[in-house]
Amino acid sequence: MRVLRGFGIFVGVLVILAVGLYGPVTLLAPLPDAKMASRSVELDSTGTPPVLPDVGATAITESAKGPVLAQSGETESVPMAGIAKVLLALVVLDAKPMTPDGDGETVPITSRDFLSYNNYQDAGARAVTVYTDDTWSQRAVLQAVLLGSSNNHADTLAAWAFGSVDKYIDEATMWLDEHELDDTAVVDATGLSSDDVSTASDLSRLAALAMANPVIPTVLTHEVSGIAQTRGVENTTSYMADRGVTGISRSFTTQAGICLLFAATVTVDDDEYTFYGAFVRMPDWASLDDSINALMDSAEKGVHTGPVLPRDTPVATFTTQWGEEATGVIGSSATATRWVSGKPTVHVKTDGFAVATQGDIVATATVSEGTSVVEIPVKIDRTIQSPEVLWKLGHPFELIPAFFGQFFAG
C-alpha cells in the first residue's frame, strides 16, 4: 500500500510538472517558418532576340567574362584570318605596355623585316612597305598591324616583343589559357594559316578584351600619322560606323571566308549599351552587310532602359500552418539598360520567417535575363500575424521539439 501511494505521488508530480510546463513551452516555442511557393512571372513583352545569320559562325556577348548572348552557325573552331592579329596586339601589349595616347617603345626594322616584306608582297598577301634601318614606334607598328592588316608588321611585332615568332606563339598559348579561351589556337602571328582557329564564341570575348584594353581603341579611332601614314597605312577595319559599329578587324582568307570582329553600341534614353561580336566564314560582303544591318535592327528594338522587374511584381506566395497567407512582391528594382530578348527567369530564396510586417524584406529574387543576373529584394505585401493561443496549445508536436531544439542549435 505504501509503495502504491509513493508511485501515485510520483505520477502526480509528473502530471503537475507536465501541465505546468506544457503551457509555457508551447506559448514560448519558436513558430514554424512560413512555406514559400514560387509564382510564375507574367510580363507584357517577351523582348526582341538578337538576329544572327544562318551561314558562317557568329556570336555576340556583353562582356569578356560572361557567356555569349547569342550565337548561330558553326560552333566548332574554324580559321579566323586576320583576327589573329588582334590576339597578337593584346599579347604584345601585356608584355610591352604603353600609354593610350603615347607612341610606346621604338621598333627597329632590320634586313630580316625587309625580306619578310618582299616575301609577303610576292605572295600577294597584305604588306606595308618597310626599309632596312627604318625606325617605327610601337604605335605605328600597331597601326600597320590592326588598321593595315600588315602581315610583315605582324611578324616584326612578334619577333621584337618576344625574340621570335615561335616564342610569341608560346606566349600567346599561355595568354589564351589565362583568359580561358580554350577553343582558340595560333601557329603564326598573321592568321594566314588555316591552323589559326577559334570559335565565334571565343572571338566575341576576344573583341570585348580588345576594347577593354586602354590602347587598342585609340589605335582604331585615331588618325594614322607619322611613318605609318607615309607608308600608306589606311584604316581597313572601319565598318558601318553610322550604325554604331566599331570594326576591330576585317579580313579575308580562302579558308576563313570574310571575317569581322567588332563592338557595337546602341543608345537608348541617353544610356549606351555596348556588345561585342564576331562574324566568321561569311560567304561574301553583301551577306555580311545584310547580317550586320539585321543585327543592329534587332538591337535597336531589343535594348531597353527600365527596371529589371516592375515594382510590386508578385514572385512568391507564403503560407503558415495557422492559415495566414501573403504574397512576396518585388520591393525595388534598379533601372538597367539591357537587351531584353525573352522572359526573365526568376529564382526566389528566403532565409525563413514565421511572422512579418507588411513591407518587410523576406526573400531575395535572382533574376536572369539573357546574360544579365540581378538580385532584387522581395517584400511581403501584408502582415503575417502570430497564431492564436489556442492554436499554439493545440500543436505540441510542432512546438515542443522546437522549444528545446533552440537551446542545442549551433
PDB file of N, CA and C in Angstrom, residues 318-403:
ATOM      1  N   PHE A 318       3.511  33.001 -49.614  1.00  0.00           N
ATOM      2  CA  PHE A 318       3.908  32.461 -48.317  1.00  0.00           C
ATOM      3  C   PHE A 318       2.664  32.068 -47.523  1.00  0.00           C
ATOM      4  N   THR A 319       2.670  30.872 -46.976  1.00  0.00           N
ATOM      5  CA  THR A 319       1.552  30.392 -46.163  1.00  0.00           C
ATOM      6  C   THR A 319       2.096  29.819 -44.864  1.00  0.00           C
ATOM      7  N   THR A 320       1.323  29.995 -43.790  1.00  0.00           N
ATOM      8  CA  THR A 320       1.718  29.464 -42.486  1.00  0.00           C
ATOM      9  C   THR A 320       0.807  28.297 -42.113  1.00  0.00           C
ATOM     10  N   GLN A 321       1.243  27.508 -41.127  1.00  0.00           N
ATOM     11  CA  GLN A 321       0.448  26.365 -40.679  1.00  0.00           C
ATOM     12  C   GLN A 321      -0.835  26.801 -39.981  1.00  0.00           C
ATOM     13  N   TRP A 322      -0.884  28.041 -39.504  1.00  0.00           N
ATOM     14  CA  TRP A 322      -2.091  28.506 -38.813  1.00  0.00           C
ATOM     15  C   TRP A 322      -2.996  29.322 -39.721  1.00  0.00           C
ATOM     16  N   GLY A 323      -2.746  29.256 -41.069  1.00  0.00           N
ATOM     17  CA  GLY A 323      -3.704  29.784 -42.031  1.00  0.00           C
ATOM     18  C   GLY A 323      -3.452  31.172 -42.556  1.00  0.00           C
ATOM     19  N   GLU A 324      -2.353  31.814 -42.171  1.00  0.00           N
ATOM     20  CA  GLU A 324      -2.030  33.131 -42.725  1.00  0.00           C
ATOM     21  C   GLU A 324      -1.432  32.957 -44.126  1.00  0.00           C
ATOM     22  N   GLU A 325      -1.708  33.916 -45.003  1.00  0.00           N
ATOM     23  CA  GLU A 325      -1.157  33.863 -46.358  1.00  0.00           C
ATOM     24  C   GLU A 325      -0.819  35.271 -46.829  1.00  0.00           C
ATOM     25  N   ALA A 326       0.305  35.404 -47.546  1.00  0.00           N
ATOM     26  CA  ALA A 326       0.719  36.703 -48.085  1.00  0.00           C
ATOM     27  C   ALA A 326       1.521  36.467 -49.357  1.00  0.00           C
ATOM     28  N   THR A 327       1.699  37.539 -50.111  1.00  0.00           N
ATOM     29  CA  THR A 327       2.432  37.462 -51.377  1.00  0.00           C
ATOM     30  C   THR A 327       3.758  38.194 -51.260  1.00  0.00           C
ATOM     31  N   GLY A 328       4.802  37.588 -51.805  1.00  0.00           N
ATOM     32  CA  GLY A 328       6.085  38.265 -51.899  1.00  0.00           C
ATOM     33  C   GLY A 328       6.161  39.001 -53.216  1.00  0.00           C
ATOM     34  N   VAL A 329       6.456  40.295 -53.169  1.00  0.00           N
ATOM     35  CA  VAL A 329       6.485  41.117 -54.373  1.00  0.00           C
ATOM     36  C   VAL A 329       7.838  41.824 -54.480  1.00  0.00           C
ATOM     37  N   ILE A 330       8.172  42.224 -55.690  1.00  0.00           N
ATOM     38  CA  ILE A 330       9.418  42.936 -55.925  1.00  0.00           C
ATOM     39  C   ILE A 330       9.387  44.253 -55.154  1.00  0.00           C
ATOM     40  N   GLY A 331      10.378  44.421 -54.269  1.00  0.00           N
ATOM     41  CA  GLY A 331      10.395  45.609 -53.442  1.00  0.00           C
ATOM     42  C   GLY A 331      10.940  46.822 -54.174  1.00  0.00           C
ATOM     43  N   SER A 332      12.044  46.645 -54.863  1.00  0.00           N
ATOM     44  CA  SER A 332      12.617  47.719 -55.668  1.00  0.00           C
ATOM     45  C   SER A 332      13.476  47.074 -56.740  1.00  0.00           C
ATOM     46  N   SER A 333      13.571  47.708 -57.871  1.00  0.00           N
ATOM     47  CA  SER A 333      14.330  47.135 -58.975  1.00  0.00           C
ATOM     48  C   SER A 333      15.098  48.243 -59.666  1.00  0.00           C
ATOM     49  N   ALA A 334      16.429  48.172 -59.565  1.00  0.00           N
ATOM     50  CA  ALA A 334      17.256  49.213 -60.166  1.00  0.00           C
ATOM     51  C   ALA A 334      17.061  49.257 -61.679  1.00  0.00           C
ATOM     52  N   THR A 335      17.077  50.448 -62.215  1.00  0.00           N
ATOM     53  CA  THR A 335      16.958  50.629 -63.656  1.00  0.00           C
ATOM     54  C   THR A 335      18.243  50.196 -64.349  1.00  0.00           C
ATOM     55  N   ALA A 336      18.112  49.475 -65.441  1.00  0.00           N
ATOM     56  CA  ALA A 336      19.279  48.999 -66.184  1.00  0.00           C
ATOM     57  C   ALA A 336      18.993  49.079 -67.678  1.00  0.00           C
ATOM     58  N   THR A 337      20.046  49.333 -68.443  1.00  0.00           N
ATOM     59  CA  THR A 337      19.955  49.283 -69.897  1.00  0.00           C
ATOM     60  C   THR A 337      20.469  47.920 -70.336  1.00  0.00           C
ATOM     61  N   ARG A 338      19.635  47.127 -70.994  1.00  0.00           N
ATOM     62  CA  ARG A 338      19.989  45.749 -71.314  1.00  0.00           C
ATOM     63  C   ARG A 338      19.220  45.302 -72.532  1.00  0.00           C
ATOM     64  N   TRP A 339      19.655  44.169 -73.084  1.00  0.00           N
ATOM     65  CA  TRP A 339      18.975  43.575 -74.230  1.00  0.00           C
ATOM     66  C   TRP A 339      17.886  42.644 -73.705  1.00  0.00           C
ATOM     67  N   VAL A 340      16.644  43.051 -73.877  1.00  0.00           N
ATOM     68  CA  VAL A 340      15.514  42.235 -73.438  1.00  0.00           C
ATOM     69  C   VAL A 340      15.168  41.286 -74.571  1.00  0.00           C
ATOM     70  N   SER A 341      15.564  40.028 -74.422  1.00  0.00           N
ATOM     71  CA  SER A 341      15.399  39.082 -75.524  1.00  0.00           C
ATOM     72  C   SER A 341      14.421  37.964 -75.216  1.00  0.00           C
ATOM     73  N   GLY A 342      13.845  37.974 -74.032  1.00  0.00           N
ATOM     74  CA  GLY A 342      12.897  36.920 -73.683  1.00  0.00           C
ATOM     75  C   GLY A 342      12.397  37.137 -72.276  1.00  0.00           C
ATOM     76  N   LYS A 343      11.517  36.253 -71.809  1.00  0.00           N
ATOM     77  CA  LYS A 343      11.018  36.360 -70.451  1.00  0.00           C
ATOM     78  C   LYS A 343      12.142  36.047 -69.466  1.00  0.00           C
ATOM     79  N   PRO A 344      12.249  36.827 -68.385  1.00  0.00           N
ATOM     80  CA  PRO A 344      13.303  36.565 -67.411  1.00  0.00           C
ATOM     81  C   PRO A 344      13.012  35.299 -66.601  1.00  0.00           C
ATOM     82  N   THR A 345      14.054  34.681 -66.104  1.00  0.00           N
ATOM     83  CA  THR A 345      13.936  33.555 -65.184  1.00  0.00           C
ATOM     84  C   THR A 345      14.119  34.091 -63.771  1.00  0.00           C
ATOM     85  N   VAL A 346      13.188  33.777 -62.890  1.00  0.00           N
ATOM     86  CA  VAL A 346      13.208  34.310 -61.532  1.00  0.00           C
ATOM     87  C   VAL A 346      13.325  33.161 -60.541  1.00  0.00           C
ATOM     88  N   HIS A 347      14.339  33.230 -59.688  1.00  0.00           N
ATOM     89  CA  HIS A 347      14.514  32.241 -58.614  1.00  0.00           C
ATOM     90  C   HIS A 347      14.476  32.978 -57.287  1.00  0.00           C
ATOM     91  N   VAL A 348      13.534  32.584 -56.413  1.00  0.00           N
ATOM     92  CA  VAL A 348      13.347  33.274 -55.137  1.00  0.00           C
ATOM     93  C   VAL A 348      13.880  32.399 -54.008  1.00  0.00           C
ATOM     94  N   LYS A 349      14.636  33.009 -53.103  1.00  0.00           N
ATOM     95  CA  LYS A 349      15.195  32.303 -51.961  1.00  0.00           C
ATOM     96  C   LYS A 349      14.920  33.096 -50.691  1.00  0.00           C
ATOM     97  N   THR A 350      14.491  32.391 -49.626  1.00  0.00           N
ATOM     98  CA  THR A 350      14.242  33.032 -48.345  1.00  0.00           C
ATOM     99  C   THR A 350      15.026  32.329 -47.249  1.00  0.00           C
ATOM    100  N   ASP A 351      15.431  33.096 -46.249  1.00  0.00           N
ATOM    101  CA  ASP A 351      16.109  32.509 -45.085  1.00  0.00           C
ATOM    102  C   ASP A 351      15.118  31.982 -44.059  1.00  0.00           C
ATOM    103  N   GLY A 352      13.842  32.199 -44.311  1.00  0.00           N
ATOM    104  CA  GLY A 352      12.805  31.694 -43.418  1.00  0.00           C
ATOM    105  C   GLY A 352      12.304  32.747 -42.450  1.00  0.00           C
ATOM    106  N   PHE A 353      11.008  32.749 -42.215  1.00  0.00           N
ATOM    107  CA  PHE A 353      10.390  33.641 -41.237  1.00  0.00           C
ATOM    108  C   PHE A 353       9.030  33.059 -40.872  1.00  0.00           C
ATOM    109  N   ALA A 354       8.539  33.432 -39.698  1.00  0.00           N
ATOM    110  CA  ALA A 354       7.230  32.950 -39.254  1.00  0.00           C
ATOM    111  C   ALA A 354       6.197  34.069 -39.275  1.00  0.00           C
ATOM    112  N   VAL A 355       6.583  35.241 -38.778  1.00  0.00           N
ATOM    113  CA  VAL A 355       5.695  36.408 -38.795  1.00  0.00           C
ATOM    114  C   VAL A 355       6.452  37.544 -39.470  1.00  0.00           C
ATOM    115  N   ALA A 356       5.707  38.469 -40.066  1.00  0.00           N
ATOM    116  CA  ALA A 356       6.327  39.601 -40.752  1.00  0.00           C
ATOM    117  C   ALA A 356       5.320  40.728 -40.861  1.00  0.00           C
ATOM    118  N   THR A 357       5.845  41.926 -40.889  1.00  0.00           N
ATOM    119  CA  THR A 357       5.017  43.115 -41.056  1.00  0.00           C
ATOM    120  C   THR A 357       5.010  43.533 -42.517  1.00  0.00           C
ATOM    121  N   GLN A 358       3.877  44.006 -42.968  1.00  0.00           N
ATOM    122  CA  GLN A 358       3.763  44.452 -44.348  1.00  0.00           C
ATOM    123  C   GLN A 358       4.933  45.366 -44.717  1.00  0.00           C
ATOM    124  N   GLY A 359       5.604  45.041 -45.845  1.00  0.00           N
ATOM    125  CA  GLY A 359       6.732  45.824 -46.306  1.00  0.00           C
ATOM    126  C   GLY A 359       8.074  45.277 -45.881  1.00  0.00           C
ATOM    127  N   ASP A 360       8.097  44.283 -44.988  1.00  0.00           N
ATOM    128  CA  ASP A 360       9.367  43.679 -44.582  1.00  0.00           C
ATOM    129  C   ASP A 360      10.001  42.937 -45.759  1.00  0.00           C
ATOM    130  N   ILE A 361      11.341  42.981 -45.841  1.00  0.00           N
ATOM    131  CA  ILE A 361      12.080  42.196 -46.830  1.00  0.00           C
ATOM    132  C   ILE A 361      12.189  40.766 -46.295  1.00  0.00           C
ATOM    133  N   VAL A 362      11.623  39.817 -47.031  1.00  0.00           N
ATOM    134  CA  VAL A 362      11.557  38.437 -46.547  1.00  0.00           C
ATOM    135  C   VAL A 362      12.280  37.446 -47.459  1.00  0.00           C
ATOM    136  N   ALA A 363      12.752  37.903 -48.627  1.00  0.00           N
ATOM    137  CA  ALA A 363      13.393  36.980 -49.566  1.00  0.00           C
ATOM    138  C   ALA A 363      14.200  37.788 -50.569  1.00  0.00           C
ATOM    139  N   THR A 364      14.935  37.072 -51.410  1.00  0.00           N
ATOM    140  CA  THR A 364      15.708  37.685 -52.495  1.00  0.00           C
ATOM    141  C   THR A 364      15.356  36.991 -53.803  1.00  0.00           C
ATOM    142  N   ALA A 365      15.079  37.772 -54.826  1.00  0.00           N
ATOM    143  CA  ALA A 365      14.798  37.225 -56.157  1.00  0.00           C
ATOM    144  C   ALA A 365      16.037  37.386 -57.026  1.00  0.00           C
ATOM    145  N   THR A 366      16.534  36.275 -57.564  1.00  0.00           N
ATOM    146  CA  THR A 366      17.624  36.314 -58.533  1.00  0.00           C
ATOM    147  C   THR A 366      17.013  36.260 -59.918  1.00  0.00           C
ATOM    148  N   VAL A 367      17.174  37.343 -60.665  1.00  0.00           N
ATOM    149  CA  VAL A 367      16.528  37.474 -61.975  1.00  0.00           C
ATOM    150  C   VAL A 367      17.587  37.314 -63.060  1.00  0.00           C
ATOM    151  N   SER A 368      17.406  36.313 -63.907  1.00  0.00           N
ATOM    152  CA  SER A 368      18.316  36.068 -65.029  1.00  0.00           C
ATOM    153  C   SER A 368      17.595  36.433 -66.315  1.00  0.00           C
ATOM    154  N   GLU A 369      18.229  37.333 -67.073  1.00  0.00           N
ATOM    155  CA  GLU A 369      17.627  37.803 -68.319  1.00  0.00           C
ATOM    156  C   GLU A 369      18.735  37.890 -69.354  1.00  0.00           C
ATOM    157  N   GLY A 370      18.767  36.937 -70.270  1.00  0.00           N
ATOM    158  CA  GLY A 370      19.898  36.856 -71.175  1.00  0.00           C
ATOM    159  C   GLY A 370      21.142  36.499 -70.392  1.00  0.00           C
ATOM    160  N   THR A 371      22.168  37.329 -70.491  1.00  0.00           N
ATOM    161  CA  THR A 371      23.380  37.100 -69.707  1.00  0.00           C
ATOM    162  C   THR A 371      23.408  37.942 -68.440  1.00  0.00           C
ATOM    163  N   SER A 372      22.356  38.711 -68.203  1.00  0.00           N
ATOM    164  CA  SER A 372      22.296  39.576 -67.034  1.00  0.00           C
ATOM    165  C   SER A 372      21.708  38.824 -65.844  1.00  0.00           C
ATOM    166  N   VAL A 373      22.366  38.915 -64.694  1.00  0.00           N
ATOM    167  CA  VAL A 373      21.874  38.305 -63.460  1.00  0.00           C
ATOM    168  C   VAL A 373      21.846  39.390 -62.388  1.00  0.00           C
ATOM    169  N   VAL A 374      20.650  39.617 -61.808  1.00  0.00           N
ATOM    170  CA  VAL A 374      20.473  40.678 -60.822  1.00  0.00           C
ATOM    171  C   VAL A 374      19.737  40.126 -59.616  1.00  0.00           C
ATOM    172  N   GLU A 375      20.177  40.526 -58.418  1.00  0.00           N
ATOM    173  CA  GLU A 375      19.477  40.151 -57.193  1.00  0.00           C
ATOM    174  C   GLU A 375      18.621  41.327 -56.728  1.00  0.00           C
ATOM    175  N   ILE A 376      17.335  41.035 -56.429  1.00  0.00           N
ATOM    176  CA  ILE A 376      16.375  42.080 -56.085  1.00  0.00           C
ATOM    177  C   ILE A 376      15.670  41.685 -54.786  1.00  0.00           C
ATOM    178  N   PRO A 377      15.489  42.627 -53.849  1.00  0.00           N
ATOM    179  CA  PRO A 377      14.779  42.299 -52.600  1.00  0.00           C
ATOM    180  C   PRO A 377      13.299  42.028 -52.843  1.00  0.00           C
ATOM    181  N   VAL A 378      12.769  41.097 -52.056  1.00  0.00           N
ATOM    182  CA  VAL A 378      11.343  40.739 -52.127  1.00  0.00           C
ATOM    183  C   VAL A 378      10.706  41.120 -50.799  1.00  0.00           C
ATOM    184  N   LYS A 379       9.612  41.878 -50.858  1.00  0.00           N
ATOM    185  CA  LYS A 379       8.932  42.293 -49.634  1.00  0.00           C
ATOM    186  C   LYS A 379       7.584  41.593 -49.531  1.00  0.00           C
ATOM    187  N   ILE A 380       7.035  41.588 -48.322  1.00  0.00           N
ATOM    188  CA  ILE A 380       5.739  40.950 -48.057  1.00  0.00           C
ATOM    189  C   ILE A 380       4.644  41.989 -48.248  1.00  0.00           C
ATOM    190  N   ASP A 381       3.540  41.587 -48.882  1.00  0.00           N
ATOM    191  CA  ASP A 381       2.513  42.585 -49.226  1.00  0.00           C
ATOM    192  C   ASP A 381       1.473  42.784 -48.130  1.00  0.00           C
ATOM    193  N   ARG A 382       1.478  41.954 -47.092  1.00  0.00           N
ATOM    194  CA  ARG A 382       0.560  42.132 -45.956  1.00  0.00           C
ATOM    195  C   ARG A 382       1.192  41.521 -44.723  1.00  0.00           C
ATOM    196  N   THR A 383       0.733  41.938 -43.574  1.00  0.00           N
ATOM    197  CA  THR A 383       1.277  41.452 -42.306  1.00  0.00           C
ATOM    198  C   THR A 383       0.850  40.017 -42.047  1.00  0.00           C
ATOM    199  N   ILE A 384       1.809  39.187 -41.650  1.00  0.00           N
ATOM    200  CA  ILE A 384       1.512  37.816 -41.204  1.00  0.00           C
ATOM    201  C   ILE A 384       1.564  37.817 -39.684  1.00  0.00           C
ATOM    202  N   GLN A 385       0.390  37.565 -39.043  1.00  0.00           N
ATOM    203  CA  GLN A 385       0.265  37.630 -37.599  1.00  0.00           C
ATOM    204  C   GLN A 385       0.701  36.323 -36.946  1.00  0.00           C
ATOM    205  N   SER A 386       1.046  36.422 -35.663  1.00  0.00           N
ATOM    206  CA  SER A 386       1.304  35.233 -34.854  1.00  0.00           C
ATOM    207  C   SER A 386      -0.017  34.493 -34.628  1.00  0.00           C
ATOM    208  N   PRO A 387       0.007  33.181 -34.484  1.00  0.00           N
ATOM    209  CA  PRO A 387      -1.243  32.441 -34.291  1.00  0.00           C
ATOM    210  C   PRO A 387      -1.862  32.700 -32.917  1.00  0.00           C
ATOM    211  N   GLU A 388      -3.149  32.354 -32.790  1.00  0.00           N
ATOM    212  CA  GLU A 388      -3.869  32.468 -31.526  1.00  0.00           C
ATOM    213  C   GLU A 388      -3.304  31.481 -30.501  1.00  0.00           C
ATOM    214  N   VAL A 389      -3.566  31.772 -29.222  1.00  0.00           N
ATOM    215  CA  VAL A 389      -3.080  30.912 -28.129  1.00  0.00           C
ATOM    216  C   VAL A 389      -3.596  29.493 -28.275  1.00  0.00           C
ATOM    217  N   LEU A 390      -4.865  29.355 -28.635  1.00  0.00           N
ATOM    218  CA  LEU A 390      -5.446  28.018 -28.751  1.00  0.00           C
ATOM    219  C   LEU A 390      -4.735  27.187 -29.814  1.00  0.00           C
ATOM    220  N   TRP A 391      -4.289  27.855 -30.900  1.00  0.00           N
ATOM    221  CA  TRP A 391      -3.555  27.099 -31.943  1.00  0.00           C
ATOM    222  C   TRP A 391      -2.245  26.595 -31.378  1.00  0.00           C
ATOM    223  N   LYS A 392      -1.544  27.431 -30.609  1.00  0.00           N
ATOM    224  CA  LYS A 392      -0.269  27.020 -30.028  1.00  0.00           C
ATOM    225  C   LYS A 392      -0.464  25.856 -29.061  1.00  0.00           C
ATOM    226  N   LEU A 393      -1.492  25.967 -28.215  1.00  0.00           N
ATOM    227  CA  LEU A 393      -1.734  24.888 -27.252  1.00  0.00           C
ATOM    228  C   LEU A 393      -2.140  23.600 -27.943  1.00  0.00           C
ATOM    229  N   GLY A 394      -2.701  23.714 -29.122  1.00  0.00           N
ATOM    230  CA  GLY A 394      -3.166  22.525 -29.833  1.00  0.00           C
ATOM    231  C   GLY A 394      -2.147  21.898 -30.759  1.00  0.00           C
ATOM    232  N   HIS A 395      -0.910  22.418 -30.787  1.00  0.00           N
ATOM    233  CA  HIS A 395       0.112  21.877 -31.691  1.00  0.00           C
ATOM    234  C   HIS A 395       1.419  21.604 -30.946  1.00  0.00           C
ATOM    235  N   PRO A 396       1.342  20.737 -29.924  1.00  0.00           N
ATOM    236  CA  PRO A 396       2.545  20.461 -29.124  1.00  0.00           C
ATOM    237  C   PRO A 396       3.641  19.747 -29.908  1.00  0.00           C
ATOM    238  N   PHE A 397       3.243  18.905 -30.845  1.00  0.00           N
ATOM    239  CA  PHE A 397       4.252  18.114 -31.555  1.00  0.00           C
ATOM    240  C   PHE A 397       5.138  18.983 -32.464  1.00  0.00           C
ATOM    241  N   GLU A 398       4.642  20.110 -32.908  1.00  0.00           N
ATOM    242  CA  GLU A 398       5.456  21.038 -33.687  1.00  0.00           C
ATOM    243  C   GLU A 398       6.266  21.976 -32.784  1.00  0.00           C
ATOM    244  N   LEU A 399       5.665  22.398 -31.669  1.00  0.00           N
ATOM    245  CA  LEU A 399       6.251  23.480 -30.894  1.00  0.00           C
ATOM    246  C   LEU A 399       7.212  23.009 -29.805  1.00  0.00           C
ATOM    247  N   ILE A 400       6.873  21.902 -29.100  1.00  0.00           N
ATOM    248  CA  ILE A 400       7.745  21.461 -28.001  1.00  0.00           C
ATOM    249  C   ILE A 400       9.140  21.083 -28.491  1.00  0.00           C
ATOM    250  N   PRO A 401       9.281  20.279 -29.590  1.00  0.00           N
ATOM    251  CA  PRO A 401      10.644  19.996 -30.087  1.00  0.00           C
ATOM    252  C   PRO A 401      11.385  21.269 -30.503  1.00  0.00           C
ATOM    253  N   ALA A 402      10.645  22.232 -31.061  1.00  0.00           N
ATOM    254  CA  ALA A 402      11.285  23.481 -31.483  1.00  0.00           C
ATOM    255  C   ALA A 402      11.774  24.269 -30.278  1.00  0.00           C
ATOM    256  N   PHE A 403      11.014  24.209 -29.178  1.00  0.00           N
ATOM    257  CA  PHE A 403      11.406  24.939 -27.974  1.00  0.00           C
ATOM    258  C   PHE A 403      12.736  24.433 -27.434  1.00  0.00           C
TER     259      PHE A 403
END
